[in-house]
Coordinates of C-alpha atoms and ligand atoms in Angstrom, one line a residue:
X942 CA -9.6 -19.6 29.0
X943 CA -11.6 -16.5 29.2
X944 CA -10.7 -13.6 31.2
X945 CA -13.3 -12.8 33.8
X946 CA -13.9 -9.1 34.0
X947 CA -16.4 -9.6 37.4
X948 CA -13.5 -10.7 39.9
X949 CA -14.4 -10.5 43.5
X950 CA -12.6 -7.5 44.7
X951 CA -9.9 -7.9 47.5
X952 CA -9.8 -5.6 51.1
X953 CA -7.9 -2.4 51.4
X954 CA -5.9 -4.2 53.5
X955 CA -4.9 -7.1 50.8
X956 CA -4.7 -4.0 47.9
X957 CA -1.9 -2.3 49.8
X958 CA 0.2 -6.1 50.4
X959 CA -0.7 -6.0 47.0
X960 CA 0.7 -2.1 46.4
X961 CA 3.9 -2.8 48.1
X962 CA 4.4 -5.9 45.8
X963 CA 3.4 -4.3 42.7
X964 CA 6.4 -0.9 43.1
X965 CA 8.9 -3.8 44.1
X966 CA 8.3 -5.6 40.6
X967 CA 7.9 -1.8 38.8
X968 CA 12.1 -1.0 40.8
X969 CA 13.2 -4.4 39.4
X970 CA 11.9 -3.7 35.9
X971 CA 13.1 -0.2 36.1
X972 CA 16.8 -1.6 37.6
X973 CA 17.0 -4.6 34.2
X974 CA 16.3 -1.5 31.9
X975 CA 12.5 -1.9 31.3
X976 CA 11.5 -5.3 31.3
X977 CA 11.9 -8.6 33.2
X978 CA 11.4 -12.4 31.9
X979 CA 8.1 -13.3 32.9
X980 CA 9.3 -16.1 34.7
X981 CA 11.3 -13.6 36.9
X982 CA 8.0 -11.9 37.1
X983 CA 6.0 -15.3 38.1
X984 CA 8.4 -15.6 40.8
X985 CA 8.1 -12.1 42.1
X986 CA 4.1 -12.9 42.6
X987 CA 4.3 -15.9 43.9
X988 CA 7.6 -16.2 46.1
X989 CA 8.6 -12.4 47.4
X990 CA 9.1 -12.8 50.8
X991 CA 6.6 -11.5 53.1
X992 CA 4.3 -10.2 49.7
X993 CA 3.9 -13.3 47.3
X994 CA 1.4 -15.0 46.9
X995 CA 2.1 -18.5 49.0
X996 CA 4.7 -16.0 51.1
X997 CA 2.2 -13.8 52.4
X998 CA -0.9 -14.9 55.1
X999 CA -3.5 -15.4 52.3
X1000 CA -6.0 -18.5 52.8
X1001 CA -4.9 -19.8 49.5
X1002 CA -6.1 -23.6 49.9
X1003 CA -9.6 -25.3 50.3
X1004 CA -12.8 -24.1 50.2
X1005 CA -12.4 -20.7 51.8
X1006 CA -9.3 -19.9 49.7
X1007 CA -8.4 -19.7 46.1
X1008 CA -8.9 -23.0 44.8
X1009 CA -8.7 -26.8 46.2
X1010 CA -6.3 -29.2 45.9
X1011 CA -6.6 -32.8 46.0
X1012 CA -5.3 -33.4 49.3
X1013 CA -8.1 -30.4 50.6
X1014 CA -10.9 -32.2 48.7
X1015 CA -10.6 -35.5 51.2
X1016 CA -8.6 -37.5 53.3
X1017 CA -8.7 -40.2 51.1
X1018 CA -6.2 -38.8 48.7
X1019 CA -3.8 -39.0 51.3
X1020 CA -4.6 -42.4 52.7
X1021 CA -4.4 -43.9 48.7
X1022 CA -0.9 -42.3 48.4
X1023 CA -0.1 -44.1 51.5
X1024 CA -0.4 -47.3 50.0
X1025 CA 1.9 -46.8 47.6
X1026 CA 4.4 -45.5 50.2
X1027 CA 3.8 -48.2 52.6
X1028 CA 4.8 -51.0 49.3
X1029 CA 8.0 -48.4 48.5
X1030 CA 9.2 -48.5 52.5
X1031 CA 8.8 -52.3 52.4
X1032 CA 10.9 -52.8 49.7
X1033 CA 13.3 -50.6 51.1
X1034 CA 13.7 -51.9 53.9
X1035 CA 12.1 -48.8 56.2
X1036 CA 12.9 -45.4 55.2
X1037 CA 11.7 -42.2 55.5
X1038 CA 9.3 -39.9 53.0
X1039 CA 10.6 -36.4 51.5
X1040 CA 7.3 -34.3 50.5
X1041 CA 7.6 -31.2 48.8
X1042 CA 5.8 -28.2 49.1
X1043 CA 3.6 -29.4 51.7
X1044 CA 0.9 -26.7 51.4
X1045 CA -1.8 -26.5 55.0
X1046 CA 0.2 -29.8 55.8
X1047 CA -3.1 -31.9 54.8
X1048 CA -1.3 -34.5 52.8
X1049 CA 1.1 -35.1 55.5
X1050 CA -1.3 -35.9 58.2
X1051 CA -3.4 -37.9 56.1
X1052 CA -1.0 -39.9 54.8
X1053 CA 0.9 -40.4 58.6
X1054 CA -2.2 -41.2 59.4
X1055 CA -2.5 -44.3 57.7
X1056 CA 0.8 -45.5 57.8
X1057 CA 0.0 -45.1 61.4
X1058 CA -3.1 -47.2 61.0
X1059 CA -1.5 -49.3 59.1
X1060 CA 1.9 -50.1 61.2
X1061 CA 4.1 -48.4 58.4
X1062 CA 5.2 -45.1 59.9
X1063 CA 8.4 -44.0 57.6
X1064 CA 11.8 -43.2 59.9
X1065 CA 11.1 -39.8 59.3
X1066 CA 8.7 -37.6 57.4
X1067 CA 11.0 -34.4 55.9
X1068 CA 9.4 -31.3 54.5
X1069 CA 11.0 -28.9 52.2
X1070 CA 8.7 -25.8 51.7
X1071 CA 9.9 -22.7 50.4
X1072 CA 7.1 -20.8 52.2
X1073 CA 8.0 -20.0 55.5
X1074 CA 4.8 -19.0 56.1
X1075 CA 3.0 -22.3 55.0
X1076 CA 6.1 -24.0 56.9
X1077 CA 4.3 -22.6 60.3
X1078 CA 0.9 -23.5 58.9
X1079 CA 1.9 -27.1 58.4
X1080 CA 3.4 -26.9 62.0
X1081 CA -0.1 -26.6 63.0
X1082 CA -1.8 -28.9 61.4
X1083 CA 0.6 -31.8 62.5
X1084 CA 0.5 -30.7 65.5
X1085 CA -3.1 -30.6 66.2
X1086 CA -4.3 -33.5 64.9
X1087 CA -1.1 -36.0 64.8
X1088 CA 0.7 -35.0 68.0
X1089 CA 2.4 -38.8 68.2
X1090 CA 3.7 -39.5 64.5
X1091 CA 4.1 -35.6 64.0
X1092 CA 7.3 -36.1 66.5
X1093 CA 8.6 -37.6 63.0
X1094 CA 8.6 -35.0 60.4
X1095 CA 11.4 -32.3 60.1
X1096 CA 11.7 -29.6 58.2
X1097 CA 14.2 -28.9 55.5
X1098 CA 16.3 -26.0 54.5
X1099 CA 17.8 -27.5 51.9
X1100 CA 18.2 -31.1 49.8
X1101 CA 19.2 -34.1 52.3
X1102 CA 22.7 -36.3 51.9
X1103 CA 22.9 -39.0 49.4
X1104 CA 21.7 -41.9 50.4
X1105 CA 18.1 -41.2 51.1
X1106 CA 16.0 -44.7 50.9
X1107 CA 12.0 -44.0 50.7
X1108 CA 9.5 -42.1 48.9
X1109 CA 10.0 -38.2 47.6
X1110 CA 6.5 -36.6 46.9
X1111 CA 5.4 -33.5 45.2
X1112 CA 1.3 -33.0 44.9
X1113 CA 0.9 -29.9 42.7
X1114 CA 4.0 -28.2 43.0
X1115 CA 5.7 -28.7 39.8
X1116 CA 2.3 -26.3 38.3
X1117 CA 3.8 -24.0 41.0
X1118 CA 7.3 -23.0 39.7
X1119 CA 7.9 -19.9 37.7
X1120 CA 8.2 -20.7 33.7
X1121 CA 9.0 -19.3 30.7
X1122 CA 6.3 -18.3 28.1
X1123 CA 7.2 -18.1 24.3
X1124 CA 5.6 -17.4 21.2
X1125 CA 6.2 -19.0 17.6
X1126 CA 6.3 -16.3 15.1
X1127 CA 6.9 -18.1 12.2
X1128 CA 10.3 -17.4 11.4
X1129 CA 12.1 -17.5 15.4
X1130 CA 10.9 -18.0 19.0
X1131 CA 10.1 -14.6 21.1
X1132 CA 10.2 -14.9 25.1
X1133 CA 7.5 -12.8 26.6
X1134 CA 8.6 -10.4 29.3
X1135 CA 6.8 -8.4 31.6
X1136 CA 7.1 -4.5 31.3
X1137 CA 5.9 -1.5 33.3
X1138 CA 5.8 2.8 33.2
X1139 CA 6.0 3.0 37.1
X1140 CA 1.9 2.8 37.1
X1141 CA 0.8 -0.6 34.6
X1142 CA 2.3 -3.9 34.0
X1143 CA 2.0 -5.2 30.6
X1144 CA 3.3 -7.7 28.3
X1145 CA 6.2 -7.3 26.1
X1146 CA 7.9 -9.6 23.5
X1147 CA 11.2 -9.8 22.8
X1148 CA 14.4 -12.0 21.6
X1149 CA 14.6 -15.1 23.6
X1150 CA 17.5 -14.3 26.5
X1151 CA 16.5 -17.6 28.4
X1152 CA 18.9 -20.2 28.2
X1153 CA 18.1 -23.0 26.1
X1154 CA 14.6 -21.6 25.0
X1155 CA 14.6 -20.9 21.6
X1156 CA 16.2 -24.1 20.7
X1157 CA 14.3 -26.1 22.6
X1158 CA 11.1 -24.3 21.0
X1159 CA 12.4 -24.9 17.7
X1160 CA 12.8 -28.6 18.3
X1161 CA 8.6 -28.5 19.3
X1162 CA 8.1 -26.6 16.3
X1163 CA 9.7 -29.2 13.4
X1164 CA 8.5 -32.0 15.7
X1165 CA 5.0 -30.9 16.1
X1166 CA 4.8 -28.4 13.7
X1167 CA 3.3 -26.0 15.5
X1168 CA 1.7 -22.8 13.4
X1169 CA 2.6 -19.6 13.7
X1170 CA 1.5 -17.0 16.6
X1171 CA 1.8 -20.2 19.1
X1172 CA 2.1 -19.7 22.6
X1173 CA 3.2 -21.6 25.3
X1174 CA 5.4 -22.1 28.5
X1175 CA 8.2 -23.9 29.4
X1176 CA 9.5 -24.6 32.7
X1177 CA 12.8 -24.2 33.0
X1178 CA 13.2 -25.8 36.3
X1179 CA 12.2 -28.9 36.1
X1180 CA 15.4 -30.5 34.9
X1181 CA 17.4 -29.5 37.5
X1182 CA 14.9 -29.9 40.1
X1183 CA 14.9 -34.1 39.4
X1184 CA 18.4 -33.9 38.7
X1185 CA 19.0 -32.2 42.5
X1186 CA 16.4 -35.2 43.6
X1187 CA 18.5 -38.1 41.6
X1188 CA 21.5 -36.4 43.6
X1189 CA 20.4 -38.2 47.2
X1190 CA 17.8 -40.7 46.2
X1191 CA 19.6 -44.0 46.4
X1192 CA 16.6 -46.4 46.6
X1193 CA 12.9 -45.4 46.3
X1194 CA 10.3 -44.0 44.4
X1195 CA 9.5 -40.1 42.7
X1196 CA 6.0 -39.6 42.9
X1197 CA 5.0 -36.5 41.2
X1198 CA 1.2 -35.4 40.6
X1199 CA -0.1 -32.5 38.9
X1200 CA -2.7 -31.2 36.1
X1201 CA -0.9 -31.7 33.2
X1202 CA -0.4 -33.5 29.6
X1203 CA 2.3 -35.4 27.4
X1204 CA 3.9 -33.0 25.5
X1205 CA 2.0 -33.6 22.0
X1206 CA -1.2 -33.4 24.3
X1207 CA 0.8 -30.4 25.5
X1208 CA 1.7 -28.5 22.5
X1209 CA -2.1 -29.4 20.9
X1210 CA -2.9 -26.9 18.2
X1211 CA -6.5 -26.5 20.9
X1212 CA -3.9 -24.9 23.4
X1213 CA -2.4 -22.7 21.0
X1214 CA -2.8 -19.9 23.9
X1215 CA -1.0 -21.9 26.4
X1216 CA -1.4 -23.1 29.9
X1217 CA -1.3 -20.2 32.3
X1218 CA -3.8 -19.9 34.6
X1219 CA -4.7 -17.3 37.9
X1220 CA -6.8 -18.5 40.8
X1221 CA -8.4 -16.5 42.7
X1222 CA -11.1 -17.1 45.6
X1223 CA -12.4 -19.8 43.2
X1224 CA -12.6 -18.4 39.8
X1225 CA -9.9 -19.4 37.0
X1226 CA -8.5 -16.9 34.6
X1227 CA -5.6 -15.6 32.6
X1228 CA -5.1 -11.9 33.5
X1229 CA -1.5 -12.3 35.4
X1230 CA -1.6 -8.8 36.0
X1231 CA -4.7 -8.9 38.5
X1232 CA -3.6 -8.4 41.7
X1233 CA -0.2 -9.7 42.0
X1234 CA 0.6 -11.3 45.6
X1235 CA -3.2 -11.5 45.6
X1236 CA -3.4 -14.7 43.5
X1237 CA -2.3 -18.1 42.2
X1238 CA 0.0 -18.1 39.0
X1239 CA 0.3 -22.0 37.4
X1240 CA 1.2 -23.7 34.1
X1241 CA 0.3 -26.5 33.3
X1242 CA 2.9 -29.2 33.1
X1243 CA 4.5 -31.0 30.3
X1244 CA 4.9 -34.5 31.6
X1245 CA 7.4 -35.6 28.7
X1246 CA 9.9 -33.0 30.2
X1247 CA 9.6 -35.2 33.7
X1248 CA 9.8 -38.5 31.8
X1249 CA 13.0 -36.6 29.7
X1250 CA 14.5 -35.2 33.1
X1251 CA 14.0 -38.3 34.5
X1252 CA 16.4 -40.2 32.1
X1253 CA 18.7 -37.7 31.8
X1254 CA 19.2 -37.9 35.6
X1255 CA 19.5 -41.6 35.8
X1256 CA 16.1 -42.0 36.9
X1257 CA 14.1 -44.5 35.4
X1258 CA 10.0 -44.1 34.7
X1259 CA 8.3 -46.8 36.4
X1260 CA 4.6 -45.4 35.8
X1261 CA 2.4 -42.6 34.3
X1262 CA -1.6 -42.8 35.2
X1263 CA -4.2 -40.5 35.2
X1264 CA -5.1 -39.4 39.1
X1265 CA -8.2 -41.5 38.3
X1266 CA -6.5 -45.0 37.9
X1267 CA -4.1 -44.0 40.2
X1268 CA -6.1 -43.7 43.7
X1269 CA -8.4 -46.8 41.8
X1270 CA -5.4 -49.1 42.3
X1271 CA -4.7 -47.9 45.4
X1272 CA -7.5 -49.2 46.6
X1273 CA -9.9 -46.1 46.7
X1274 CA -13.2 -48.3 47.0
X1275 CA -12.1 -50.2 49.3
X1276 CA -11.3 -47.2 51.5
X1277 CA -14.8 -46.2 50.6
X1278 CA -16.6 -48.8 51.6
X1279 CA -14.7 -49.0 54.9
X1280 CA -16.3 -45.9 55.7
X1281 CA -19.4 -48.0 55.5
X1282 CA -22.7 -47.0 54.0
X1283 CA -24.3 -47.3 57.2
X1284 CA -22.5 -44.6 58.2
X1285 CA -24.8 -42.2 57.1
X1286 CA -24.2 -38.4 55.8
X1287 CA -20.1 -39.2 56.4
X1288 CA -20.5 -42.1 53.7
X1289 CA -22.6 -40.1 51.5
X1290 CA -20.1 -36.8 51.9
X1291 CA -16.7 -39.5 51.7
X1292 CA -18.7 -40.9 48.4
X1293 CA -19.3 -37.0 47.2
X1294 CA -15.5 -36.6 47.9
X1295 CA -14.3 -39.4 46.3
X1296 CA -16.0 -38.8 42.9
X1297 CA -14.5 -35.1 42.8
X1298 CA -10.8 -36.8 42.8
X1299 CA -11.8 -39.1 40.2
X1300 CA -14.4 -38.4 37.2
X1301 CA -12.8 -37.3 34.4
X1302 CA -15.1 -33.6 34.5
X1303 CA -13.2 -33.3 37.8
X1304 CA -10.0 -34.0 38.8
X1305 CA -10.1 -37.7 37.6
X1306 CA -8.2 -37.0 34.0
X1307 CA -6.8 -33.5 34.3
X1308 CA -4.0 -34.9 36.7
X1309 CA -1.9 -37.1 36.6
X1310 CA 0.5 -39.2 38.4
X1311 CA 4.2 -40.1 37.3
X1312 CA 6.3 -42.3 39.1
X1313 CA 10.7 -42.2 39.2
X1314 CA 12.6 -44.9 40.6
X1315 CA 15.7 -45.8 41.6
X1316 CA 17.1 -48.7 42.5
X1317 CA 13.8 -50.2 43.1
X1318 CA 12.3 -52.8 41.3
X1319 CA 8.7 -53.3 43.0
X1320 CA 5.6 -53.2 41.3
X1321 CA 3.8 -49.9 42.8
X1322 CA 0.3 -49.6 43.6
X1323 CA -1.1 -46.7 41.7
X1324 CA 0.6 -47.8 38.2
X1325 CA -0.8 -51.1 38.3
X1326 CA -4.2 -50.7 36.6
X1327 CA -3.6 -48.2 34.1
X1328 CA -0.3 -47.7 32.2
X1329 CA 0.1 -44.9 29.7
X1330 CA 3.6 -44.2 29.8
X1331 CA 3.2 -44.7 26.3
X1332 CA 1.8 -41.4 25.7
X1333 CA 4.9 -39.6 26.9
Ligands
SAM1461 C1 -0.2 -25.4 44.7 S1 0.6 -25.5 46.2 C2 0.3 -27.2 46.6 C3 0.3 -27.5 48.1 C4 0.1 -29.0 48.5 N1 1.1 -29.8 47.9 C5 -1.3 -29.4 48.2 O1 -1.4 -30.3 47.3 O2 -2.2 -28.9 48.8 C6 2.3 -25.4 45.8 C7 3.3 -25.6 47.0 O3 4.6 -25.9 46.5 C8 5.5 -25.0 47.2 N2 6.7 -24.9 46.3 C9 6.8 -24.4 45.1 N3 8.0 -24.6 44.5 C10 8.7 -25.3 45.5 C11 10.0 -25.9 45.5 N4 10.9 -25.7 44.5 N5 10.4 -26.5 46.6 C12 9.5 -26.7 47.7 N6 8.3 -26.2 47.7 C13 7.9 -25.5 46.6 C14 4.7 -23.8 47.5 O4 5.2 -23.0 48.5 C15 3.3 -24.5 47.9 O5 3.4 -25.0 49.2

């Protein structure tokens, strides 16, 4: 991706949240000796209390924000995903739903809103958001435009008890934890750091001090035999995050979506600058250093690490579609054509909608959707049409 050099430039107001952000990350560099991990650096942006990007009152999601999200695009996102959760609850028996990182709430008042509809509501809907700020935002959405089933969803401070039976979702937050980036020189694996003088933030390379990094990079490199100067991330995270998941889910289904690849779509010699990207009010681009707090901060994720997390954590991979052929066999159509095309400009804005979650220029093929089960042996809707676990 190409840097943009004519980024819209933010208020006074949003430059000093910005300032005070900035001189914390320049005291922690200064405190580790002159440079941090860039994945300490990520989290800094995007997770500093009160200053980081989904900490902090920024719009962030749809239209008037920093970029859009599937849920934001339409409803009917949410009301596909409820299929699947409705077939998961009745082979379980009832249940509840877990979501992660529940953004403006949309998903989960879409989504209650069709179980609703559809006589499926879950036990209880949990949310576990690490933003306490987005935690009140979602307060508000549920509450003003679900007041009945909203009575069901709870928020989370931490992981629940073993023994959870339902559905655990994450819709683009997997993109949204801090990784590690590396470079192959050749000869070892270098970690990129982030260093400053007090007034600039720059890039620094150095020895990998991540755990498990350079091996791991070394394995990519023999098996995909990558060339030298190659650069890309790793997210360290998402290991234990399924295995903290596999913890309490007894009986259900993982269902994790995201813009992503299998890792030797992953590791292409095309990406050989990695995955990063920065959002900001609508424009992608790779500077990390533009505004911190100000903007989004993503990589791209490498799907083989689910599928490998997965295993590892007694989980097994029932499924692995793009976003396209997974709201497809959820009946997305159908759902369309519900909305009638009598109905007029709400058809034809519902049929605008639902192409922008599914052709393959648009979201249809850059996301994709794995499923994780345990103790479940159901076929889901979503995985139905389209299998490519092959791929991983
Ligand atoms: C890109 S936003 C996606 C929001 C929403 N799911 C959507 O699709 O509109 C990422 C979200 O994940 C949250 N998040 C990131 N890491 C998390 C974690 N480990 N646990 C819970 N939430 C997390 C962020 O605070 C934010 O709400």
């Amino acid at each position: 991706m190409q840097s943009e050099t004519n980024l819209p430039v933010p208020t006074e107001a949003e430059q000093q949240l910005s300032d005070a952000l900035v001189a914390a990350i320049h005291a922690e560099i200064a405190a580790a000796g002159g440079m941090i991990p860039f994945s300490r650096y990520m989290e800094m942006c995007l997770y500093t209390p009160g200053l980081g990007y989904y900490s902090a009152g920024q719009r962030k999601f749809g239209s008037g924000g920093d970029f859009v999200t599937a849920p934001e695009v339409s409803p009917l996102f949410g009301r596909c995903i409820a299929r699947s959760c409705a077939a998961v609850l009745e082979a379980t028996g009832g249940g509840s739903v877990l979501e992660f990182g529940a953004g403006s709430g949309r998903l989960a008042a879409d989504l209650l809103g069709e179980l609703a509809t559809i006589d499926c509501l879950p036990d209880q809907y949990f949310i576990l958001e690490r933003s306490a700020e987005l935690r009140q935002r979602q307060q508000q959405t549920l509450q003003q435009e679900l007041p009945g089933p909203a009575d069901r969803v709870s928020w989370l401070d931490a992981l629940p008890e073993p023994g959870f039976r339902g559905v655990v979702l994450a819709n683009e937050v997997l993109d949204a934890m801090a990784c590690e980036r590396w470079r192959w020189n050749g000869e070892q694996v270098e970690q990129f750091y982030v260093t400053g003088n007090g007034q600039t933030l720059a890039w620094q390379t150095g020895a990998c001090t991540a755990d498990g990094l350079a091996s791991t990079v070394e394995r990519y490199v023999d098996e995909y035999g990558l060339a030298p100067g190659y650069v890309s991330e790793l997210n360290p995270s998402i290991s234990p995050w399924v295995q903290g998941i596999s913890g309490f889910l007894d009986n259900g289904l993982v269902l994790l979506i995201d813009y992503g690849y299998p890792r030797r779509e992953y590791l292409h010699p095309q990406r050989s600058s990695g995955t990063l990207q920065c959002h900001y009010r609508q424009r992608a681009h790779d500077d990390v250093f533009f505004y911190p707090g100000l903007q989004d901060i993503t990589a791209h994720v490498d799907f083989t690490a689910v599928a490998e997390a997965a295993t590892g954590a007694d989980l097994q991979v029932t499924g692995y579609t793009s976003q396209a052929y997974f709201l497809l066999d959820c009946g997305l159509d159908t759902l369309l054509q519900s909305a009638g095309p009598t109905a007029g400009m709400d058809y034809l804005q519902q049929a605008q909608q639902a192409k922008t979650l599914v052709l393959p220029g648009e979201m249809g093929e850059r996301f994709q959707g794995i499923g994780l089960v345990h103790g479940l042996d159901t076929e889901i809707p979503g995985f139905r049409m389209h299998d490519m676990r092959g791929r991983l």
